[in-house]
Amino acid sequence: MSQEGTPVFRRGAELPVRADVVVVGAGITGAAVAHHLARRGARVVVLERAARPGAGATGHSGGMVRAYDEDPAIAALALPSLAVYRDPGRWASGRAPLHAVGAVTAADPAQGTALREAAARINDALGASAHVVGGAAEAAGIHLAGGIALVEPEAGWVAPAEVTVDWLRQAVADGAAVHCAAEVRAVQDDGGRPAVVTDAGVLHAGAVVSAVGPWAADPVPGLRPATPVRTRSIQVSIVERRPPAPSHATFVDLRTGRYAKPVGTDRTLIGMPHLVWDCPVDAPPDPAHVQATVSALTPHLPWLPTAHRVTTIRAADAYAPAPGGGAASGLLEGTGVPHVWSVRAWNGGGVKTAPEAGRLIADAVAAGTLPPSA
Ligand SMILES: Cc1cc2nc3c(=O)[nH]c(=O)nc-3n(C[C@H](O)[C@H](O)[C@H](O)COP(=O)(O)OP(=O)(O)OC[C@H]3O[C@@H](n4cnc5c(N)ncnc54)[C@H](O)[C@@H]3O)c2cc1C
């Protein structure tokens, strides 16, 4: 296995002529798929338009991970994914990437039974200590503002770009090639198999998996998913957290969509839904939303109004209704080009699902148990 710090990602030119599977996009999703496919013995080539991996949604992401999700299909991916993020044996670095600061999911008290059932499932599967806090003002440094909370002490956050690079290093160690600054311009049907057109030449592939994240909203020819994808803005701010402000767990409020997470020991990331659709992936920050976010999170983090704002980050993710059923459980869908599939849109939650989604997609590609591609 490659040592940390060894440059293993190639720039642009000298693409191979053939691959079993081409993965387009070196975000966290493409990296997870490439790692699992290479581990299964496939000749994998990853093509990334940017100069480095993790330059899209992944590189801007807060990386909050928890086992719980309101959507059972997402929860089924998030729970085993958390187990992977906790396990040091799964990483080239030899370290588990999870910062287990705990996760607080606040909800309406009417959700109590559902949350208790979820806590029992999580504890059974992970040997964890998830529990529901009801009638308390505060849990793990977060004011609940009249809600109840599912507390997952074993959850927290990961650094998504580091996870991405670790998986790509493992893929390279297993024989994959990762080419950055290699933009895919089109994917064509070449006698029933895909031909991947780049500036550096044409690559013939047995199959293509498109993991282009928000770029799927306006994809290159041949990579358009059957279910249209839209971009939606995600804007977060990072503020200083100084004593007497307490340390806290990651936080999501299901009632409002507001969220927060610690960044290191003395900063906090805050966010809430920014319902701007069909935006460019690199739109500038929205100052009105910055102030509205501070006000909206203050009932949960009362120290926020006097906290110094360090920076604001605006990016986008791909949003779409989950594709239905299929052999890859709705994770992949066709593009109209034979043997070319697109990964589903992650609707703002692709980090917490990536380990299990990558494994299932690789299984389906390797076994040929895929939904129709054309
Ligand atoms: C601010 C923010 C906070 C978030 N917080 C969380 C969180 O706390 N928890 C969570 O689970 N999720 C979170 N998310 C969502 C999560 O980060 C995304 O769902 C996930 O990173 C998507 O990964 P991806 O690999 O699908 O897409 P991306 O990371 O966008 O990767 C797609 C890649 O494809 C490349 N590409 C595009 N077109 C081409 C082409 N033609 N040729 C070659 N390469 C191409 C791009 O350059 C890019 O690197 C957040 C997102 C944002 C923006």
PDB file of N, CA and C in Angstrom, residues 26-107:
ATOM      1  N   ALA A  26     -13.630  12.514  -9.148  1.00  0.00           N
ATOM      2  CA  ALA A  26     -12.886  12.061  -7.967  1.00  0.00           C
ATOM      3  C   ALA A  26     -13.344  12.831  -6.739  1.00  0.00           C
ATOM      4  N   GLY A  27     -14.679  12.888  -6.533  1.00  0.00           N
ATOM      5  CA  GLY A  27     -15.229  13.306  -5.242  1.00  0.00           C
ATOM      6  C   GLY A  27     -15.309  12.087  -4.343  1.00  0.00           C
ATOM      7  N   ILE A  28     -15.981  12.239  -3.213  1.00  0.00           N
ATOM      8  CA  ILE A  28     -16.022  11.129  -2.245  1.00  0.00           C
ATOM      9  C   ILE A  28     -16.754   9.930  -2.824  1.00  0.00           C
ATOM     10  N   THR A  29     -17.755  10.174  -3.705  1.00  0.00           N
ATOM     11  CA  THR A  29     -18.507   9.059  -4.273  1.00  0.00           C
ATOM     12  C   THR A  29     -17.642   8.283  -5.263  1.00  0.00           C
ATOM     13  N   GLY A  30     -17.024   9.000  -6.208  1.00  0.00           N
ATOM     14  CA  GLY A  30     -16.172   8.322  -7.188  1.00  0.00           C
ATOM     15  C   GLY A  30     -15.030   7.580  -6.517  1.00  0.00           C
ATOM     16  N   ALA A  31     -14.466   8.184  -5.476  1.00  0.00           N
ATOM     17  CA  ALA A  31     -13.347   7.541  -4.768  1.00  0.00           C
ATOM     18  C   ALA A  31     -13.802   6.247  -4.099  1.00  0.00           C
ATOM     19  N   ALA A  32     -14.980   6.273  -3.485  1.00  0.00           N
ATOM     20  CA  ALA A  32     -15.490   5.062  -2.815  1.00  0.00           C
ATOM     21  C   ALA A  32     -15.726   3.954  -3.838  1.00  0.00           C
ATOM     22  N   VAL A  33     -16.330   4.308  -4.968  1.00  0.00           N
ATOM     23  CA  VAL A  33     -16.616   3.311  -6.008  1.00  0.00           C
ATOM     24  C   VAL A  33     -15.295   2.752  -6.557  1.00  0.00           C
ATOM     25  N   ALA A  34     -14.342   3.635  -6.851  1.00  0.00           N
ATOM     26  CA  ALA A  34     -13.064   3.205  -7.415  1.00  0.00           C
ATOM     27  C   ALA A  34     -12.325   2.277  -6.449  1.00  0.00           C
ATOM     28  N   HIS A  35     -12.320   2.626  -5.182  1.00  0.00           N
ATOM     29  CA  HIS A  35     -11.642   1.794  -4.169  1.00  0.00           C
ATOM     30  C   HIS A  35     -12.228   0.389  -4.149  1.00  0.00           C
ATOM     31  N   HIS A  36     -13.545   0.292  -4.098  1.00  0.00           N
ATOM     32  CA  HIS A  36     -14.164  -1.036  -3.978  1.00  0.00           C
ATOM     33  C   HIS A  36     -14.026  -1.835  -5.273  1.00  0.00           C
ATOM     34  N   LEU A  37     -14.098  -1.168  -6.426  1.00  0.00           N
ATOM     35  CA  LEU A  37     -13.921  -1.894  -7.691  1.00  0.00           C
ATOM     36  C   LEU A  37     -12.485  -2.395  -7.829  1.00  0.00           C
ATOM     37  N   ALA A  38     -11.516  -1.546  -7.513  1.00  0.00           N
ATOM     38  CA  ALA A  38     -10.112  -1.958  -7.630  1.00  0.00           C
ATOM     39  C   ALA A  38      -9.817  -3.102  -6.673  1.00  0.00           C
ATOM     40  N   ARG A  39     -10.409  -3.043  -5.487  1.00  0.00           N
ATOM     41  CA  ARG A  39     -10.203  -4.129  -4.514  1.00  0.00           C
ATOM     42  C   ARG A  39     -10.753  -5.456  -5.035  1.00  0.00           C
ATOM     43  N   ARG A  40     -11.790  -5.382  -5.896  1.00  0.00           N
ATOM     44  CA  ARG A  40     -12.373  -6.596  -6.477  1.00  0.00           C
ATOM     45  C   ARG A  40     -11.607  -7.049  -7.721  1.00  0.00           C
ATOM     46  N   GLY A  41     -10.532  -6.346  -8.078  1.00  0.00           N
ATOM     47  CA  GLY A  41      -9.678  -6.794  -9.181  1.00  0.00           C
ATOM     48  C   GLY A  41      -9.959  -6.144 -10.519  1.00  0.00           C
ATOM     49  N   ALA A  42     -10.895  -5.193 -10.583  1.00  0.00           N
ATOM     50  CA  ALA A  42     -11.182  -4.522 -11.856  1.00  0.00           C
ATOM     51  C   ALA A  42     -10.048  -3.550 -12.203  1.00  0.00           C
ATOM     52  N   ARG A  43      -9.779  -3.405 -13.521  1.00  0.00           N
ATOM     53  CA  ARG A  43      -8.840  -2.365 -13.977  1.00  0.00           C
ATOM     54  C   ARG A  43      -9.624  -1.063 -14.017  1.00  0.00           C
ATOM     55  N   VAL A  44      -9.345  -0.168 -13.075  1.00  0.00           N
ATOM     56  CA  VAL A  44     -10.144   1.045 -12.900  1.00  0.00           C
ATOM     57  C   VAL A  44      -9.323   2.262 -13.292  1.00  0.00           C
ATOM     58  N   VAL A  45      -9.941   3.173 -14.028  1.00  0.00           N
ATOM     59  CA  VAL A  45      -9.328   4.483 -14.290  1.00  0.00           C
ATOM     60  C   VAL A  45     -10.300   5.550 -13.795  1.00  0.00           C
ATOM     61  N   VAL A  46      -9.796   6.448 -12.946  1.00  0.00           N
ATOM     62  CA  VAL A  46     -10.593   7.573 -12.440  1.00  0.00           C
ATOM     63  C   VAL A  46     -10.168   8.821 -13.204  1.00  0.00           C
ATOM     64  N   LEU A  47     -11.145   9.552 -13.748  1.00  0.00           N
ATOM     65  CA  LEU A  47     -10.856  10.788 -14.477  1.00  0.00           C
ATOM     66  C   LEU A  47     -11.498  11.952 -13.732  1.00  0.00           C
ATOM     67  N   GLU A  48     -10.692  12.948 -13.396  1.00  0.00           N
ATOM     68  CA  GLU A  48     -11.159  14.107 -12.624  1.00  0.00           C
ATOM     69  C   GLU A  48     -10.766  15.386 -13.357  1.00  0.00           C
ATOM     70  N   ARG A  49     -11.741  16.265 -13.563  1.00  0.00           N
ATOM     71  CA  ARG A  49     -11.476  17.479 -14.327  1.00  0.00           C
ATOM     72  C   ARG A  49     -10.579  18.469 -13.569  1.00  0.00           C
ATOM     73  N   ALA A  50     -10.691  18.498 -12.246  1.00  0.00           N
ATOM     74  CA  ALA A  50      -9.914  19.455 -11.456  1.00  0.00           C
ATOM     75  C   ALA A  50      -8.477  18.959 -11.279  1.00  0.00           C
ATOM     76  N   ALA A  51      -7.645  19.846 -10.759  1.00  0.00           N
ATOM     77  CA  ALA A  51      -6.226  19.503 -10.604  1.00  0.00           C
ATOM     78  C   ALA A  51      -5.981  18.549  -9.445  1.00  0.00           C
ATOM     79  N   ARG A  52      -7.001  18.371  -8.599  1.00  0.00           N
ATOM     80  CA  ARG A  52      -6.834  17.481  -7.437  1.00  0.00           C
ATOM     81  C   ARG A  52      -8.167  16.811  -7.124  1.00  0.00           C
ATOM     82  N   PRO A  53      -8.128  15.693  -6.404  1.00  0.00           N
ATOM     83  CA  PRO A  53      -9.382  15.051  -5.995  1.00  0.00           C
ATOM     84  C   PRO A  53     -10.124  15.915  -4.973  1.00  0.00           C
ATOM     85  N   GLY A  54     -11.413  15.687  -4.846  1.00  0.00           N
ATOM     86  CA  GLY A  54     -12.197  16.360  -3.802  1.00  0.00           C
ATOM     87  C   GLY A  54     -12.364  17.838  -4.032  1.00  0.00           C
ATOM     88  N   ALA A  55     -12.402  18.271  -5.289  1.00  0.00           N
ATOM     89  CA  ALA A  55     -12.485  19.714  -5.564  1.00  0.00           C
ATOM     90  C   ALA A  55     -13.935  20.200  -5.683  1.00  0.00           C
ATOM     91  N   GLY A  56     -14.902  19.297  -5.683  1.00  0.00           N
ATOM     92  CA  GLY A  56     -16.303  19.688  -5.839  1.00  0.00           C
ATOM     93  C   GLY A  56     -16.995  19.818  -4.495  1.00  0.00           C
ATOM     94  N   ALA A  57     -18.228  19.319  -4.417  1.00  0.00           N
ATOM     95  CA  ALA A  57     -18.991  19.399  -3.166  1.00  0.00           C
ATOM     96  C   ALA A  57     -18.195  18.813  -2.009  1.00  0.00           C
ATOM     97  N   THR A  58     -17.470  17.738  -2.287  1.00  0.00           N
ATOM     98  CA  THR A  58     -16.713  17.034  -1.245  1.00  0.00           C
ATOM     99  C   THR A  58     -15.736  17.956  -0.519  1.00  0.00           C
ATOM    100  N   GLY A  59     -15.039  18.798  -1.282  1.00  0.00           N
ATOM    101  CA  GLY A  59     -14.018  19.655  -0.680  1.00  0.00           C
ATOM    102  C   GLY A  59     -14.592  20.804   0.137  1.00  0.00           C
ATOM    103  N   HIS A  60     -15.888  21.073   0.012  1.00  0.00           N
ATOM    104  CA  HIS A  60     -16.519  22.156   0.762  1.00  0.00           C
ATOM    105  C   HIS A  60     -17.349  21.641   1.935  1.00  0.00           C
ATOM    106  N   SER A  61     -17.459  20.313   2.014  1.00  0.00           N
ATOM    107  CA  SER A  61     -18.468  19.695   2.881  1.00  0.00           C
ATOM    108  C   SER A  61     -18.090  19.739   4.353  1.00  0.00           C
ATOM    109  N   GLY A  62     -19.113  19.803   5.213  1.00  0.00           N
ATOM    110  CA  GLY A  62     -18.904  19.738   6.656  1.00  0.00           C
ATOM    111  C   GLY A  62     -18.589  18.335   7.142  1.00  0.00           C
ATOM    112  N   GLY A  63     -19.014  17.310   6.398  1.00  0.00           N
ATOM    113  CA  GLY A  63     -18.641  15.938   6.728  1.00  0.00           C
ATOM    114  C   GLY A  63     -19.319  15.346   7.953  1.00  0.00           C
ATOM    115  N   MET A  64     -20.500  15.853   8.319  1.00  0.00           N
ATOM    116  CA  MET A  64     -21.187  15.259   9.477  1.00  0.00           C
ATOM    117  C   MET A  64     -21.669  13.852   9.123  1.00  0.00           C
ATOM    118  N   VAL A  65     -21.415  12.910  10.019  1.00  0.00           N
ATOM    119  CA  VAL A  65     -21.834  11.522   9.781  1.00  0.00           C
ATOM    120  C   VAL A  65     -22.548  10.998  11.016  1.00  0.00           C
ATOM    121  N   ARG A  66     -23.659  10.331  10.793  1.00  0.00           N
ATOM    122  CA  ARG A  66     -24.453   9.728  11.862  1.00  0.00           C
ATOM    123  C   ARG A  66     -25.168   8.524  11.272  1.00  0.00           C
ATOM    124  N   ALA A  67     -25.613   7.628  12.121  1.00  0.00           N
ATOM    125  CA  ALA A  67     -26.311   6.434  11.620  1.00  0.00           C
ATOM    126  C   ALA A  67     -27.766   6.756  11.298  1.00  0.00           C
ATOM    127  N   TYR A  68     -28.339   7.740  11.993  1.00  0.00           N
ATOM    128  CA  TYR A  68     -29.774   7.999  11.836  1.00  0.00           C
ATOM    129  C   TYR A  68     -30.052   8.852  10.610  1.00  0.00           C
ATOM    130  N   ASP A  69     -31.143   8.514   9.920  1.00  0.00           N
ATOM    131  CA  ASP A  69     -31.706   9.407   8.909  1.00  0.00           C
ATOM    132  C   ASP A  69     -33.204   9.143   8.871  1.00  0.00           C
ATOM    133  N   GLU A  70     -33.961  10.190   8.618  1.00  0.00           N
ATOM    134  CA  GLU A  70     -35.430  10.046   8.530  1.00  0.00           C
ATOM    135  C   GLU A  70     -35.829   9.113   7.396  1.00  0.00           C
ATOM    136  N   ASP A  71     -35.042   9.147   6.300  1.00  0.00           N
ATOM    137  CA  ASP A  71     -35.336   8.336   5.124  1.00  0.00           C
ATOM    138  C   ASP A  71     -34.721   6.939   5.333  1.00  0.00           C
ATOM    139  N   PRO A  72     -35.554   5.886   5.421  1.00  0.00           N
ATOM    140  CA  PRO A  72     -35.002   4.552   5.714  1.00  0.00           C
ATOM    141  C   PRO A  72     -33.961   4.096   4.697  1.00  0.00           C
ATOM    142  N   ALA A  73     -34.101   4.491   3.429  1.00  0.00           N
ATOM    143  CA  ALA A  73     -33.127   4.075   2.412  1.00  0.00           C
ATOM    144  C   ALA A  73     -31.761   4.716   2.687  1.00  0.00           C
ATOM    145  N   ILE A  74     -31.768   5.971   3.123  1.00  0.00           N
ATOM    146  CA  ILE A  74     -30.500   6.632   3.464  1.00  0.00           C
ATOM    147  C   ILE A  74     -29.944   6.063   4.766  1.00  0.00           C
ATOM    148  N   ALA A  75     -30.839   5.804   5.743  1.00  0.00           N
ATOM    149  CA  ALA A  75     -30.370   5.224   7.017  1.00  0.00           C
ATOM    150  C   ALA A  75     -29.698   3.871   6.780  1.00  0.00           C
ATOM    151  N   ALA A  76     -30.226   3.096   5.816  1.00  0.00           N
ATOM    152  CA  ALA A  76     -29.640   1.773   5.528  1.00  0.00           C
ATOM    153  C   ALA A  76     -28.223   1.899   4.979  1.00  0.00           C
ATOM    154  N   LEU A  77     -27.901   3.032   4.374  1.00  0.00           N
ATOM    155  CA  LEU A  77     -26.528   3.279   3.909  1.00  0.00           C
ATOM    156  C   LEU A  77     -25.688   3.919   5.014  1.00  0.00           C
ATOM    157  N   ALA A  78     -26.307   4.821   5.777  1.00  0.00           N
ATOM    158  CA  ALA A  78     -25.546   5.604   6.764  1.00  0.00           C
ATOM    159  C   ALA A  78     -25.053   4.741   7.921  1.00  0.00           C
ATOM    160  N   LEU A  79     -25.850   3.761   8.343  1.00  0.00           N
ATOM    161  CA  LEU A  79     -25.461   2.966   9.513  1.00  0.00           C
ATOM    162  C   LEU A  79     -24.191   2.143   9.253  1.00  0.00           C
ATOM    163  N   PRO A  80     -24.151   1.327   8.190  1.00  0.00           N
ATOM    164  CA  PRO A  80     -22.880   0.609   7.946  1.00  0.00           C
ATOM    165  C   PRO A  80     -21.742   1.547   7.565  1.00  0.00           C
ATOM    166  N   SER A  81     -22.066   2.701   6.994  1.00  0.00           N
ATOM    167  CA  SER A  81     -21.007   3.657   6.651  1.00  0.00           C
ATOM    168  C   SER A  81     -20.333   4.181   7.915  1.00  0.00           C
ATOM    169  N   LEU A  82     -21.125   4.432   8.959  1.00  0.00           N
ATOM    170  CA  LEU A  82     -20.542   4.904  10.215  1.00  0.00           C
ATOM    171  C   LEU A  82     -19.582   3.856  10.784  1.00  0.00           C
ATOM    172  N   ALA A  83     -19.958   2.586  10.641  1.00  0.00           N
ATOM    173  CA  ALA A  83     -19.066   1.519  11.125  1.00  0.00           C
ATOM    174  C   ALA A  83     -17.722   1.580  10.394  1.00  0.00           C
ATOM    175  N   VAL A  84     -17.741   1.847   9.087  1.00  0.00           N
ATOM    176  CA  VAL A  84     -16.491   1.941   8.323  1.00  0.00           C
ATOM    177  C   VAL A  84     -15.678   3.150   8.786  1.00  0.00           C
ATOM    178  N   TYR A  85     -16.339   4.275   8.987  1.00  0.00           N
ATOM    179  CA  TYR A  85     -15.615   5.478   9.415  1.00  0.00           C
ATOM    180  C   TYR A  85     -14.987   5.302  10.814  1.00  0.00           C
ATOM    181  N   ARG A  86     -15.538   4.366  11.595  1.00  0.00           N
ATOM    182  CA  ARG A  86     -15.002   4.133  12.953  1.00  0.00           C
ATOM    183  C   ARG A  86     -13.840   3.150  12.966  1.00  0.00           C
ATOM    184  N   ASP A  87     -13.636   2.413  11.868  1.00  0.00           N
ATOM    185  CA  ASP A  87     -12.743   1.254  11.878  1.00  0.00           C
ATOM    186  C   ASP A  87     -11.357   1.615  11.322  1.00  0.00           C
ATOM    187  N   PRO A  88     -10.321   1.676  12.165  1.00  0.00           N
ATOM    188  CA  PRO A  88      -8.992   2.062  11.667  1.00  0.00           C
ATOM    189  C   PRO A  88      -8.440   1.096  10.624  1.00  0.00           C
ATOM    190  N   GLY A  89      -8.887  -0.156  10.652  1.00  0.00           N
ATOM    191  CA  GLY A  89      -8.359  -1.155   9.732  1.00  0.00           C
ATOM    192  C   GLY A  89      -8.795  -0.961   8.289  1.00  0.00           C
ATOM    193  N   ARG A  90      -9.708  -0.038   8.025  1.00  0.00           N
ATOM    194  CA  ARG A  90     -10.219   0.150   6.669  1.00  0.00           C
ATOM    195  C   ARG A  90      -9.513   1.269   5.911  1.00  0.00           C
ATOM    196  N   TRP A  91      -8.459   1.848   6.503  1.00  0.00           N
ATOM    197  CA  TRP A  91      -7.906   3.076   5.938  1.00  0.00           C
ATOM    198  C   TRP A  91      -6.418   2.957   5.673  1.00  0.00           C
ATOM    199  N   ALA A  92      -5.975   3.504   4.540  1.00  0.00           N
ATOM    200  CA  ALA A  92      -4.556   3.475   4.197  1.00  0.00           C
ATOM    201  C   ALA A  92      -3.729   4.172   5.268  1.00  0.00           C
ATOM    202  N   SER A  93      -4.297   5.201   5.858  1.00  0.00           N
ATOM    203  CA  SER A  93      -3.577   5.973   6.884  1.00  0.00           C
ATOM    204  C   SER A  93      -3.382   5.164   8.159  1.00  0.00           C
ATOM    205  N   GLY A  94      -4.176   4.082   8.332  1.00  0.00           N
ATOM    206  CA  GLY A  94      -4.125   3.314   9.574  1.00  0.00           C
ATOM    207  C   GLY A  94      -4.900   3.967  10.703  1.00  0.00           C
ATOM    208  N   ARG A  95      -5.562   5.086  10.394  1.00  0.00           N
ATOM    209  CA  ARG A  95      -6.353   5.794  11.414  1.00  0.00           C
ATOM    210  C   ARG A  95      -7.807   5.877  10.953  1.00  0.00           C
ATOM    211  N   ALA A  96      -8.731   5.682  11.879  1.00  0.00           N
ATOM    212  CA  ALA A  96     -10.138   5.905  11.554  1.00  0.00           C
ATOM    213  C   ALA A  96     -10.351   7.402  11.352  1.00  0.00           C
ATOM    214  N   PRO A  97     -11.049   7.817  10.276  1.00  0.00           N
ATOM    215  CA  PRO A  97     -11.206   9.252  10.030  1.00  0.00           C
ATOM    216  C   PRO A  97     -12.253   9.932  10.912  1.00  0.00           C
ATOM    217  N   LEU A  98     -13.017   9.132  11.667  1.00  0.00           N
ATOM    218  CA  LEU A  98     -14.129   9.722  12.430  1.00  0.00           C
ATOM    219  C   LEU A  98     -13.638  10.526  13.630  1.00  0.00           C
ATOM    220  N   HIS A  99     -14.141  11.752  13.749  1.00  0.00           N
ATOM    221  CA  HIS A  99     -13.995  12.548  14.972  1.00  0.00           C
ATOM    222  C   HIS A  99     -15.279  12.311  15.764  1.00  0.00           C
ATOM    223  N   ALA A 100     -15.209  11.445  16.765  1.00  0.00           N
ATOM    224  CA  ALA A 100     -16.435  10.990  17.448  1.00  0.00           C
ATOM    225  C   ALA A 100     -16.837  11.982  18.537  1.00  0.00           C
ATOM    226  N   VAL A 101     -17.292  13.148  18.091  1.00  0.00           N
ATOM    227  CA  VAL A 101     -17.717  14.188  19.034  1.00  0.00           C
ATOM    228  C   VAL A 101     -19.171  13.998  19.452  1.00  0.00           C
ATOM    229  N   GLY A 102     -19.844  13.006  18.870  1.00  0.00           N
ATOM    230  CA  GLY A 102     -21.266  12.792  19.141  1.00  0.00           C
ATOM    231  C   GLY A 102     -22.128  13.523  18.120  1.00  0.00           C
ATOM    232  N   ALA A 103     -23.369  13.034  17.977  1.00  0.00           N
ATOM    233  CA  ALA A 103     -24.317  13.658  17.050  1.00  0.00           C
ATOM    234  C   ALA A 103     -25.659  13.799  17.748  1.00  0.00           C
ATOM    235  N   VAL A 104     -26.200  15.009  17.709  1.00  0.00           N
ATOM    236  CA  VAL A 104     -27.514  15.291  18.287  1.00  0.00           C
ATOM    237  C   VAL A 104     -28.479  15.561  17.141  1.00  0.00           C
ATOM    238  N   THR A 105     -29.558  14.768  17.068  1.00  0.00           N
ATOM    239  CA  THR A 105     -30.597  15.007  16.064  1.00  0.00           C
ATOM    240  C   THR A 105     -31.836  15.456  16.816  1.00  0.00           C
ATOM    241  N   ALA A 106     -32.180  16.741  16.713  1.00  0.00           N
ATOM    242  CA  ALA A 106     -33.354  17.280  17.426  1.00  0.00           C
ATOM    243  C   ALA A 106     -34.600  17.076  16.576  1.00  0.00           C
ATOM    244  N   ALA A 107     -35.726  16.860  17.255  1.00  0.00           N
ATOM    245  CA  ALA A 107     -36.972  16.571  16.535  1.00  0.00           C
ATOM    246  C   ALA A 107     -38.159  17.016  17.377  1.00  0.00           C
TER     247      ALA A 107
END
